[in-house]
GROMACS .gro file of C-alpha atoms in nm:
model
  244
    1UNK     CA    1   7.583   5.022   8.331
    2UNK     CA    2   7.343   4.822   8.107
    3UNK     CA    3   7.425   4.853   7.706
    4UNK     CA    4   7.291   5.196   7.604
    5UNK     CA    5   7.181   5.298   7.897
    6UNK     CA    6   7.294   5.687   7.994
    7UNK     CA    7   7.192   5.862   8.323
    8UNK     CA    8   7.252   6.264   8.397
    9UNK     CA    9   7.149   6.470   8.636
   10UNK     CA   10   7.241   6.846   8.670
   11UNK     CA   11   7.183   7.081   8.886
   12UNK     CA   12   7.184   7.488   8.818
   13UNK     CA   13   7.164   7.825   8.989
   14UNK     CA   14   7.100   8.155   8.786
   15UNK     CA   15   7.046   8.500   8.847
   16UNK     CA   16   6.904   8.811   8.615
   17UNK     CA   17   6.956   9.144   8.682
   18UNK     CA   18   6.836   9.475   8.546
   19UNK     CA   19   6.497   9.314   8.399
   20UNK     CA   20   6.290   9.551   8.242
   21UNK     CA   21   5.992   9.648   8.465
   22UNK     CA   22   5.665   9.876   8.395
   23UNK     CA   23   5.737  10.196   8.596
   24UNK     CA   24   5.329  10.154   8.657
   25UNK     CA   25   5.369   9.848   8.785
   26UNK     CA   26   5.614   9.959   9.008
   27UNK     CA   27   5.372  10.184   9.154
   28UNK     CA   28   5.106   9.953   9.172
   29UNK     CA   29   4.905  10.110   9.468
   30UNK     CA   30   4.841  10.419   9.292
   31UNK     CA   31   4.573  10.363   9.082
   32UNK     CA   32   4.589  10.681   8.927
   33UNK     CA   33   4.940  10.659   8.820
   34UNK     CA   34   5.028  10.575   8.437
   35UNK     CA   35   5.317  10.527   8.225
   36UNK     CA   36   5.504  10.341   7.920
   37UNK     CA   37   5.786  10.370   8.079
   38UNK     CA   38   6.004  10.010   8.167
   39UNK     CA   39   6.270  10.060   8.416
   40UNK     CA   40   6.566   9.836   8.472
   41UNK     CA   41   6.532   9.707   8.808
   42UNK     CA   42   6.407   9.354   8.820
   43UNK     CA   43   6.607   9.082   8.971
   44UNK     CA   44   6.514   8.717   8.963
   45UNK     CA   45   6.614   8.413   9.049
   46UNK     CA   46   6.619   8.045   8.880
   47UNK     CA   47   6.764   7.747   9.010
   48UNK     CA   48   6.672   7.337   9.037
   49UNK     CA   49   6.783   7.010   8.913
   50UNK     CA   50   6.728   6.823   8.614
   51UNK     CA   51   6.744   6.412   8.576
   52UNK     CA   52   6.771   6.223   8.197
   53UNK     CA   53   6.759   5.847   8.228
   54UNK     CA   54   6.817   5.746   7.841
   55UNK     CA   55   6.798   5.415   7.681
   56UNK     CA   56   6.959   5.399   7.309
   57UNK     CA   57   6.828   5.180   7.087
   58UNK     CA   58   6.895   4.817   7.189
   59UNK     CA   59   6.718   4.559   7.018
   60UNK     CA   60   6.500   4.824   6.856
   61UNK     CA   61   6.379   4.975   7.149
   62UNK     CA   62   6.459   5.269   7.283
   63UNK     CA   63   6.346   5.504   7.560
   64UNK     CA   64   6.410   5.830   7.737
   65UNK     CA   65   6.280   5.993   8.098
   66UNK     CA   66   6.346   6.357   8.224
   67UNK     CA   67   6.227   6.535   8.494
   68UNK     CA   68   6.285   6.876   8.636
   69UNK     CA   69   6.238   7.030   8.901
   70UNK     CA   70   6.255   7.419   8.909
   71UNK     CA   71   6.211   7.711   9.113
   72UNK     CA   72   6.187   8.092   8.956
   73UNK     CA   73   6.108   8.392   9.154
   74UNK     CA   74   6.128   8.729   9.128
   75UNK     CA   75   6.193   8.992   9.394
   76UNK     CA   76   5.917   9.168   9.401
   77UNK     CA   77   5.991   9.552   9.240
   78UNK     CA   78   5.626   9.702   9.346
   79UNK     CA   79   5.669   9.994   9.637
   80UNK     CA   80   5.514   9.877   9.950
   81UNK     CA   81   5.634   9.550   9.843
   82UNK     CA   82   6.011   9.499   9.971
   83UNK     CA   83   6.183   9.200  10.023
   84UNK     CA   84   5.867   8.981   9.907
   85UNK     CA   85   5.929   8.758   9.588
   86UNK     CA   86   5.660   8.592   9.332
   87UNK     CA   87   5.651   8.326   9.118
   88UNK     CA   88   5.771   8.380   8.720
   89UNK     CA   89   5.566   8.340   8.448
   90UNK     CA   90   5.781   8.078   8.329
   91UNK     CA   91   5.769   7.850   8.700
   92UNK     CA   92   5.711   7.520   8.627
   93UNK     CA   93   5.769   7.348   8.988
   94UNK     CA   94   5.767   6.992   8.778
   95UNK     CA   95   5.818   6.887   8.418
   96UNK     CA   96   5.807   6.529   8.347
   97UNK     CA   97   5.888   6.336   8.007
   98UNK     CA   98   5.847   6.024   7.897
   99UNK     CA   99   5.939   5.843   7.563
  100UNK     CA  100   5.909   5.481   7.438
  101UNK     CA  101   5.966   5.357   7.067
  102UNK     CA  102   6.007   5.065   6.880
  103UNK     CA  103   6.159   5.002   6.522
  104UNK     CA  104   6.013   4.770   6.272
  105UNK     CA  105   6.288   4.611   6.033
  106UNK     CA  106   6.161   4.429   5.733
  107UNK     CA  107   5.799   4.418   5.771
  108UNK     CA  108   5.794   4.461   5.436
  109UNK     CA  109   5.978   4.223   5.280
  110UNK     CA  110   5.840   3.961   5.552
  111UNK     CA  111   5.442   4.018   5.406
  112UNK     CA  112   5.572   3.987   5.101
  113UNK     CA  113   5.696   3.628   5.192
  114UNK     CA  114   5.302   3.522   5.333
  115UNK     CA  115   5.038   3.403   5.110
  116UNK     CA  116   4.852   3.649   4.861
  117UNK     CA  117   4.530   3.683   5.099
  118UNK     CA  118   4.817   3.875   5.328
  119UNK     CA  119   5.103   3.977   5.108
  120UNK     CA  120   4.815   4.180   4.856
  121UNK     CA  121   4.609   4.357   5.161
  122UNK     CA  122   4.892   4.434   5.344
  123UNK     CA  123   4.986   4.717   5.041
  124UNK     CA  124   4.664   4.914   5.163
  125UNK     CA  125   4.839   5.019   5.464
  126UNK     CA  126   5.203   5.229   5.474
  127UNK     CA  127   5.448   4.938   5.569
  128UNK     CA  128   5.764   4.921   5.484
  129UNK     CA  129   6.121   4.765   5.603
  130UNK     CA  130   6.167   5.095   5.813
  131UNK     CA  131   5.944   5.164   6.046
  132UNK     CA  132   5.873   5.328   6.405
  133UNK     CA  133   5.632   5.349   6.714
  134UNK     CA  134   5.693   5.591   6.987
  135UNK     CA  135   5.444   5.716   7.263
  136UNK     CA  136   5.557   6.035   7.422
  137UNK     CA  137   5.378   6.140   7.776
  138UNK     CA  138   5.446   6.463   7.944
  139UNK     CA  139   5.311   6.640   8.246
  140UNK     CA  140   5.380   6.983   8.366
  141UNK     CA  141   5.260   7.175   8.660
  142UNK     CA  142   5.035   7.433   8.613
  143UNK     CA  143   5.135   7.812   8.493
  144UNK     CA  144   5.111   8.047   8.733
  145UNK     CA  145   4.889   8.355   8.691
  146UNK     CA  146   4.763   8.618   8.884
  147UNK     CA  147   4.391   8.596   8.980
  148UNK     CA  148   4.170   8.863   8.887
  149UNK     CA  149   3.876   9.050   9.117
  150UNK     CA  150   3.590   9.161   8.994
  151UNK     CA  151   3.459   9.481   9.138
  152UNK     CA  152   3.085   9.654   9.093
  153UNK     CA  153   3.236  10.012   9.161
  154UNK     CA  154   3.381  10.099   8.827
  155UNK     CA  155   3.210   9.992   8.496
  156UNK     CA  156   3.291  10.075   8.114
  157UNK     CA  157   3.132  10.140   7.811
  158UNK     CA  158   3.028   9.881   7.595
  159UNK     CA  159   2.854  10.056   7.317
  160UNK     CA  160   2.593  10.335   7.294
  161UNK     CA  161   2.461  10.387   7.668
  162UNK     CA  162   2.544  10.022   7.787
  163UNK     CA  163   2.811   9.980   8.034
  164UNK     CA  164   2.936   9.679   8.255
  165UNK     CA  165   2.775   9.552   8.566
  166UNK     CA  166   3.179   9.590   8.672
  167UNK     CA  167   3.466   9.538   8.588
  168UNK     CA  168   3.786   9.327   8.630
  169UNK     CA  169   4.112   9.441   8.826
  170UNK     CA  170   4.415   9.236   8.884
  171UNK     CA  171   4.488   9.140   9.256
  172UNK     CA  172   4.805   9.219   9.437
  173UNK     CA  173   4.886   8.870   9.450
  174UNK     CA  174   5.064   8.825   9.121
  175UNK     CA  175   5.137   8.480   8.994
  176UNK     CA  176   4.946   8.353   9.308
  177UNK     CA  177   4.744   8.107   9.164
  178UNK     CA  178   4.788   7.829   8.922
  179UNK     CA  179   4.637   7.688   8.636
  180UNK     CA  180   4.578   7.294   8.655
  181UNK     CA  181   4.838   7.110   8.561
  182UNK     CA  182   4.919   7.031   8.192
  183UNK     CA  183   4.975   6.648   8.077
  184UNK     CA  184   4.846   6.465   7.738
  185UNK     CA  185   4.972   6.122   7.556
  186UNK     CA  186   5.069   6.128   7.225
  187UNK     CA  187   5.155   5.834   6.945
  188UNK     CA  188   5.335   5.883   6.651
  189UNK     CA  189   5.446   5.643   6.345
  190UNK     CA  190   5.632   5.661   6.063
  191UNK     CA  191   5.702   5.459   5.772
  192UNK     CA  192   6.043   5.514   5.571
  193UNK     CA  193   6.072   5.395   5.190
  194UNK     CA  194   6.453   5.420   5.063
  195UNK     CA  195   6.490   5.440   4.714
  196UNK     CA  196   6.851   5.474   4.526
  197UNK     CA  197   6.864   5.873   4.557
  198UNK     CA  198   6.565   5.950   4.807
  199UNK     CA  199   6.329   5.857   5.070
  200UNK     CA  200   5.974   5.866   5.126
  201UNK     CA  201   5.857   5.861   5.488
  202UNK     CA  202   5.505   5.843   5.536
  203UNK     CA  203   5.426   5.980   5.912
  204UNK     CA  204   5.092   5.962   6.108
  205UNK     CA  205   5.029   6.077   6.472
  206UNK     CA  206   4.752   6.113   6.752
  207UNK     CA  207   4.792   6.369   6.998
  208UNK     CA  208   4.643   6.434   7.333
  209UNK     CA  209   4.504   6.095   7.240
  210UNK     CA  210   4.292   6.103   7.558
  211UNK     CA  211   4.104   6.438   7.476
  212UNK     CA  212   4.280   6.602   7.787
  213UNK     CA  213   4.137   6.952   7.831
  214UNK     CA  214   4.437   7.177   7.918
  215UNK     CA  215   4.371   7.570   8.010
  216UNK     CA  216   4.553   7.816   7.789
  217UNK     CA  217   4.419   8.122   7.998
  218UNK     CA  218   4.062   8.220   8.207
  219UNK     CA  219   3.842   8.462   7.988
  220UNK     CA  220   3.708   8.717   8.199
  221UNK     CA  221   3.361   8.817   8.101
  222UNK     CA  222   3.204   9.201   8.139
  223UNK     CA  223   2.917   9.020   8.358
  224UNK     CA  224   3.188   8.896   8.636
  225UNK     CA  225   3.157   8.540   8.477
  226UNK     CA  226   3.454   8.365   8.376
  227UNK     CA  227   3.512   8.117   8.096
  228UNK     CA  228   3.785   7.844   8.062
  229UNK     CA  229   4.007   7.880   7.683
  230UNK     CA  230   4.137   7.546   7.600
  231UNK     CA  231   4.447   7.415   7.412
  232UNK     CA  232   4.321   7.178   7.091
  233UNK     CA  233   4.207   6.848   7.193
  234UNK     CA  234   4.263   6.504   7.036
  235UNK     CA  235   4.411   6.588   6.684
  236UNK     CA  236   4.524   6.336   6.457
  237UNK     CA  237   4.771   6.425   6.178
  238UNK     CA  238   4.941   6.291   5.927
  239UNK     CA  239   5.179   6.400   5.665
  240UNK     CA  240   5.451   6.227   5.347
  241UNK     CA  241   5.844   6.405   5.346
  242UNK     CA  242   6.014   6.312   5.052
  243UNK     CA  243   6.385   6.315   5.082
  244UNK     CA  244   6.652   6.374   4.855
   0.00000   0.00000   0.00000
């Protein structure tokens, strides 16, 4: 095994019983049934494997790669669907993270020894003797969701004498669809200034650097159209921390 290299592989299998389930959901096929009661009849299984490859700091470089293969299945509690299963809300079959970072030592000291036309302009930038740059990429399978169906035989009043042209109803295929996969690339920088009794840390990061449009949810409009609702796009963040 190389210096500072750690590899870990773990498997797991978990079962959950007596999970609260809406009584209305249990009677899914009875469209006239309404109840605010929950029944402790739900069962769920979660199993998978986790792989971690970690390189600790060696020659000012470190990195981590992690991968999870997971299944999260729910036994269908609905009347008439006995024996079926569906993906839970937190079923992400594939999750991958990769981080690589580099530390820079004594850069400020080295710059102070350079000619004045390099030394003094360098003070504009937050260069110190203890700096770090890191890059992180993450990927996850799309979150499962239950498709909705637009029907025109049901309308809802939207105000006054105005009614919708139809209504959205949940399909029977619980969590049968998935949003698009989630992924993004982040870059971070921090510079630490160490004083006798306190430290000053300057941080700068750019999240979602290639501006991936990750979908949070779908917005179902009363006219039957569907809009995508996205998470944040490219986002720069800067900050200053003080440690005592």
